[in-house]
Structures are given as C-alpha cells and as structure tokens.
CSV table of C-alpha atoms in Angstrom, one decimal:
chain,number,residue,atom,x,y,z
S,3,MET,CA,26.0,-18.0,237.4
S,4,LYS,CA,22.0,-17.9,238.3
S,5,LYS,CA,22.1,-14.4,236.0
S,6,PHE,CA,23.6,-16.7,233.6
S,7,LEU,CA,21.3,-19.4,233.5
S,8,LEU,CA,18.2,-16.8,233.8
S,9,SER,CA,19.7,-15.2,230.5
S,10,LEU,CA,19.7,-18.8,228.7
S,11,VAL,CA,15.9,-19.7,229.9
S,12,ILE,CA,14.5,-16.2,228.4
S,13,ILE,CA,16.6,-16.1,225.5
S,14,ALA,CA,15.1,-20.1,224.9
S,15,GLY,CA,11.5,-18.5,225.8
S,16,THR,CA,11.6,-15.6,223.2
S,17,PHE,CA,12.8,-18.3,220.3
S,18,LEU,CA,10.4,-20.9,221.3
S,19,CYS,CA,7.6,-17.8,221.3
S,20,ASN,CA,8.6,-16.9,218.0
S,21,ALA,CA,9.1,-20.5,216.5
S,22,GLN,CA,6.3,-22.1,214.2
S,23,MET,CA,5.8,-26.1,213.1
S,24,PHE,CA,4.2,-26.6,209.7
S,25,VAL,CA,3.5,-29.9,207.9
S,26,GLY,CA,2.8,-30.3,204.2
S,27,GLY,CA,3.3,-32.1,201.2
S,28,ASN,CA,2.2,-33.3,197.9
S,29,ILE,CA,0.1,-36.2,196.4
S,30,GLY,CA,0.0,-37.5,192.7
S,31,PHE,CA,-1.8,-40.3,190.7
S,32,GLY,CA,-1.8,-40.5,186.9
S,33,PHE,CA,-3.3,-43.4,184.3
S,34,ASN,CA,-2.2,-43.5,181.1
S,35,SER,CA,-4.2,-45.9,178.2
S,36,GLY,CA,-5.2,-45.8,174.9
S,37,LYS,CA,-5.6,-47.6,171.4
S,38,VAL,CA,-3.8,-48.3,168.3
S,39,GLU,CA,-5.8,-47.7,164.9
S,40,THR,CA,-4.1,-48.7,161.6
S,41,LYS,CA,-6.7,-49.1,158.7
S,42,THR,CA,-5.6,-50.0,154.7
S,43,ASN,CA,-7.7,-50.3,152.0
S,44,VAL,CA,-8.5,-54.3,153.2
S,45,VAL,CA,-8.6,-54.3,157.2
S,46,THR,CA,-8.5,-52.3,160.1
S,47,THR,CA,-6.4,-53.6,163.1
S,48,THR,CA,-7.0,-52.1,166.4
S,49,CYS,CA,-4.1,-52.6,169.4
S,50,ASP,CA,-4.3,-51.3,173.3
S,51,ASN,CA,-1.2,-49.3,174.3
S,52,PRO,CA,0.7,-50.0,177.3
S,53,LYS,CA,-1.2,-49.1,180.4
S,54,THR,CA,0.4,-47.2,182.8
S,55,THR,CA,-0.2,-46.2,186.6
S,56,VAL,CA,1.6,-43.7,188.7
S,57,PHE,CA,1.3,-42.8,192.2
S,58,GLU,CA,3.2,-41.1,194.4
S,59,ILE,CA,2.8,-39.1,198.1
S,60,ASN,CA,5.5,-36.7,199.6
S,61,PRO,CA,5.0,-35.2,203.0
S,62,PHE,CA,7.3,-33.1,204.6
S,63,VAL,CA,7.3,-31.6,208.3
S,64,GLY,CA,9.0,-28.2,209.3
S,65,TYR,CA,10.3,-25.5,211.9
S,66,MET,CA,10.1,-22.2,211.2
S,67,PHE,CA,13.0,-20.7,214.1
S,68,ASN,CA,11.5,-17.2,213.4
S,69,GLU,CA,10.4,-14.9,210.9
S,70,LYS,CA,13.2,-15.9,208.4
S,71,PHE,CA,14.9,-19.3,209.3
S,72,GLY,CA,13.8,-22.7,209.7
S,73,ALA,CA,14.4,-26.9,208.8
S,74,GLY,CA,12.8,-29.9,208.3
S,75,LEU,CA,12.7,-33.3,206.5
S,76,GLU,CA,10.9,-33.9,203.3
S,77,VAL,CA,10.3,-38.1,202.3
S,78,GLY,CA,8.5,-39.6,199.6
S,79,TYR,CA,7.5,-42.9,198.0
S,80,GLY,CA,6.0,-43.9,194.5
S,81,ILE,CA,4.9,-46.3,192.4
S,82,SER,CA,4.7,-46.7,188.7
S,83,SER,CA,3.5,-49.4,186.9
S,84,VAL,CA,3.4,-50.4,182.9
S,85,LYS,CA,1.1,-53.3,181.7
S,86,THR,CA,1.6,-54.4,178.0
S,87,ASP,CA,-0.4,-57.1,176.7
S,88,GLY,CA,0.9,-59.5,174.3
S,89,ASP,CA,0.0,-62.4,172.1
S,90,ASN,CA,-1.3,-65.7,173.2
S,91,ASP,CA,-2.7,-64.3,176.7
S,92,VAL,CA,0.8,-63.0,177.9
S,93,THR,CA,0.8,-59.9,180.0
S,94,TYR,CA,3.9,-57.6,180.7
S,95,LYS,CA,4.2,-55.2,183.7
S,96,ASN,CA,7.3,-53.1,184.4
S,97,ASN,CA,7.1,-52.0,188.3
S,98,ILE,CA,8.8,-49.4,189.9
S,99,SER,CA,9.2,-48.3,193.3
S,100,THR,CA,11.0,-45.2,194.5
S,101,TRP,CA,11.8,-43.5,198.0
S,102,LYS,CA,13.7,-40.6,199.2
S,103,ALA,CA,14.3,-38.6,202.1
S,104,ALA,CA,15.9,-34.6,202.0
S,105,PRO,CA,16.5,-33.0,204.8
S,106,PHE,CA,16.5,-29.1,204.5
S,107,PHE,CA,17.2,-25.7,205.5
S,108,ARG,CA,15.0,-23.2,204.4
S,109,CYS,CA,15.4,-19.3,204.5
S,110,VAL,CA,12.9,-16.7,203.8
S,111,TYR,CA,14.5,-13.8,202.1
S,112,GLY,CA,11.0,-11.9,200.9
S,113,ASN,CA,7.9,-11.7,202.8
S,114,PHE,CA,5.2,-9.4,201.1
S,115,ASN,CA,2.4,-10.5,203.6
S,116,ARG,CA,0.2,-12.8,201.9
S,117,VAL,CA,3.5,-13.8,199.5
S,118,LYS,CA,6.7,-15.4,200.5
S,119,LEU,CA,9.8,-16.3,198.9
S,120,PHE,CA,12.0,-18.9,200.0
S,121,ALA,CA,15.1,-21.2,199.6
S,122,ASP,CA,15.3,-24.2,200.2
S,123,ALA,CA,19.3,-26.1,200.7
S,124,LYS,CA,18.8,-29.8,201.0
S,125,VAL,CA,20.6,-33.1,201.0
S,126,SER,CA,18.7,-35.6,199.1
S,127,PHE,CA,18.8,-39.5,199.2
S,128,ALA,CA,16.8,-41.4,197.2
S,129,GLY,CA,16.4,-45.5,195.4
S,130,THR,CA,14.5,-47.1,192.9
S,131,TYR,CA,13.9,-50.6,192.8
S,132,ASP,CA,12.6,-52.2,189.0
S,133,ASN,CA,10.6,-55.6,188.6
S,134,ASP,CA,9.8,-57.3,185.6
S,135,ILE,CA,6.7,-59.9,186.0
S,136,THR,CA,5.7,-62.0,182.7
S,137,ILE,CA,2.2,-63.5,183.2
S,138,VAL,CA,1.3,-66.4,181.1
S,139,ASP,CA,-2.2,-68.1,182.3
S,140,ASN,CA,-1.9,-67.0,185.8
S,141,ASP,CA,1.5,-68.1,185.9
S,142,ARG,CA,3.8,-65.6,187.3
S,143,LYS,CA,7.5,-65.0,186.3
S,144,ARG,CA,9.5,-62.6,188.0
S,145,GLU,CA,12.9,-61.3,187.4
S,146,LYS,CA,14.7,-58.6,189.3
S,147,GLY,CA,15.4,-55.2,187.0
S,148,PRO,CA,18.3,-52.7,188.1
S,149,LYS,CA,18.1,-51.0,191.4
S,150,CYS,CA,18.9,-47.4,191.0
S,151,PHE,CA,20.5,-45.4,194.1
S,152,GLU,CA,20.9,-41.4,194.5
S,153,TRP,CA,22.2,-38.6,196.6
S,154,GLY,CA,22.6,-35.1,195.4
S,155,ILE,CA,22.8,-31.3,197.5
S,156,ALA,CA,20.5,-28.6,195.9
S,157,VAL,CA,18.7,-24.9,196.4
S,158,VAL,CA,15.7,-24.9,195.4
S,159,PRO,CA,13.7,-21.4,195.1
S,160,GLY,CA,9.8,-21.7,196.6
S,161,ILE,CA,7.0,-19.4,196.7
S,162,GLU,CA,4.3,-19.5,199.1
S,163,PHE,CA,0.8,-17.9,199.5
S,164,VAL,CA,-0.9,-17.6,202.6
S,165,LEU,CA,-4.7,-18.4,202.7
S,166,ASN,CA,-5.2,-17.9,206.4
S,167,GLU,CA,-3.5,-18.3,209.7
S,168,HIS,CA,-3.1,-21.4,209.5
S,169,PHE,CA,-3.2,-22.6,205.9
S,170,SER,CA,-0.9,-21.9,202.5
S,171,LEU,CA,-0.3,-23.0,198.9
S,172,SER,CA,3.3,-23.6,198.1
S,173,GLY,CA,5.5,-24.3,194.8
S,174,LYS,CA,8.8,-25.3,194.6
S,175,LEU,CA,10.6,-24.2,191.3
S,176,ASN,CA,13.1,-27.1,190.4
S,177,VAL,CA,13.3,-26.1,187.4
S,178,LEU,CA,15.4,-22.8,188.7
S,179,SER,CA,17.2,-24.6,191.2
S,180,ILE,CA,20.7,-25.7,191.6
S,181,GLY,CA,22.6,-28.6,192.9
S,182,TYR,CA,24.5,-31.9,192.5
S,183,VAL,CA,23.6,-35.6,191.8
S,184,GLY,CA,25.4,-38.6,192.4
S,185,SER,CA,23.7,-41.8,190.9
S,186,LYS,CA,24.7,-45.6,191.2
S,187,ILE,CA,22.8,-47.9,189.1
S,188,THR,CA,23.1,-51.8,189.9
S,189,LYS,CA,21.8,-54.8,187.5
S,190,ASP,CA,22.6,-58.3,187.4
S,191,SER,CA,23.5,-59.9,184.2
S,192,GLN,CA,25.6,-63.3,182.8
S,193,ALA,CA,28.1,-63.9,180.8
S,194,GLY,CA,28.0,-67.7,179.7
S,195,SER,CA,27.4,-69.3,182.7
S,196,VAL,CA,29.0,-66.8,184.9
S,197,ASN,CA,26.6,-64.6,186.7
S,198,CYS,CA,28.0,-61.1,187.4
S,199,GLU,CA,26.7,-57.4,188.7
S,200,ILE,CA,27.1,-54.3,186.2
S,201,THR,CA,27.4,-51.1,188.1
S,202,GLU,CA,26.9,-47.8,186.3
S,203,LYS,CA,27.9,-44.3,187.9
S,204,SER,CA,26.8,-41.0,187.1
S,205,ASN,CA,27.3,-37.6,188.6
S,206,THR,CA,25.3,-34.6,187.4
S,207,PHE,CA,26.0,-30.9,188.3
S,208,GLY,CA,23.9,-27.5,187.1
S,209,PHE,CA,20.2,-26.1,186.9
S,210,GLY,CA,17.3,-28.4,187.8
S,211,VAL,CA,18.8,-31.7,188.5
S,212,ASN,CA,17.3,-32.4,191.8
S,213,ASP,CA,13.9,-33.6,190.7
S,214,ASN,CA,12.6,-35.1,187.6
S,215,THR,CA,9.3,-32.1,187.9
S,216,ASP,CA,9.8,-28.9,186.7
S,217,ILE,CA,7.0,-27.1,189.1
S,218,VAL,CA,5.8,-28.8,192.4
S,219,LEU,CA,2.5,-27.4,194.2
S,220,GLY,CA,1.8,-28.5,197.9
S,221,MET,CA,-0.2,-27.4,201.2
S,222,ILE,CA,1.2,-26.3,203.9
S,223,TYR,CA,-0.4,-26.3,207.5
S,224,LYS,CA,0.7,-24.3,210.6
S,225,PHE,CA,0.6,-24.9,213.9
C-alpha cells in the first residue's frame, strides 16, 4: 500500500512539474458615425448617420497538463449602442448587452518551436439583452426588447506564435470551426388587450457557427 501511494505521489509530482497555467484574451472597441449629404439644383441637405459604439472584453484562463493537452474557461462581456437623432429633438437609442461562458479542452497537434497549432473543443453559453430608449426633452422612455439565449458545441482551430518564455500571440480561426448552436429568442408582444410572450427557437449546424468574428487575435501570458 505504501509503495502504491508513493507511486501516486511521484506520478502527481511529475504531472504538476510539466503543467503550465496561462491567461489571455482580447479587447475590442469601435465607434462609427457619419453624415449623408443630399444635393439638388436648389438646396443641399445634410443629416447624421446613426452613431454606433461597440465594446467587448473576452478573457480566458487555462492549464496545460503537458505539451499537448490542456483545459480552460473563456468568458466574455460586450455592449453595443446605436444612437439615432430624430425630429423635434427626439433621440432613439438601442442598447444590447451580451455575455458568454465557454469551458474548453485544448489539444496541441503541431509544435514547430515558436509556432504551435492547436484546436479547442468547447461548450459555449451566451445571452443577449436588448433595450430601446426614447429621449424627449431629457425624458427617457425605456422598452424591453427581445432576449436571446444560445448554447453550442464546437471545435475551433487556432495558432500560437511564441514571443518568449512568457508571452505569445494567438489567433483563433472561427471561420474554419465546425459545431452546433441552438438559440431561443423571447420577446413580449400584445394582441389587442392581451399581453403575450413569443418564443423563437432555431438550430444551426455547420462551419463557422460558433462566433460572429471570423478570426480573433489575442495575447497569452504563461506563468
């Protein structure tokens, strides 16, 4: 029995010595606006395009058990806002908040010194909350929009460029992923004087179905 326990301790010690923790992620921010100018022979009119602001953060943490296999968790949060100026000092805003969580299992199938090829098999969960806001003379009226919940499974290929002992650049090729996503959209409606709730369900299977961005670049720090 003592020899058996000693063997387990030696195996566990070897396993931990080869293990390596890593953290990383990506941050995105965008702003879009503009003007539309219409010219005629008589007059020129100018109006503003909707102003769109987008922010998202997607950190992850993982643990490589050895040079080939690891596991981790990716989370994310994002906000997008579209602002439109209407007539008579009326402003319309559409705010969308999103969250996601995705545990993953990583397999490194190609190791070329400073370049590593890997694939993440993951289960993802995500939700979206939509709100419409109308502003008239600083008076705000808020209406709840549709809510969406998604879950899915996917295999996502990626590539890692090792810069030094601790830092690496990584890229995930979502456009080459294969997986399944099931979604449910719930929204409030009214039929006459009766309030009701409408639920739409959909299922998607194929390539590139796990994320909206085809290629995601990020940074990795290894302890």
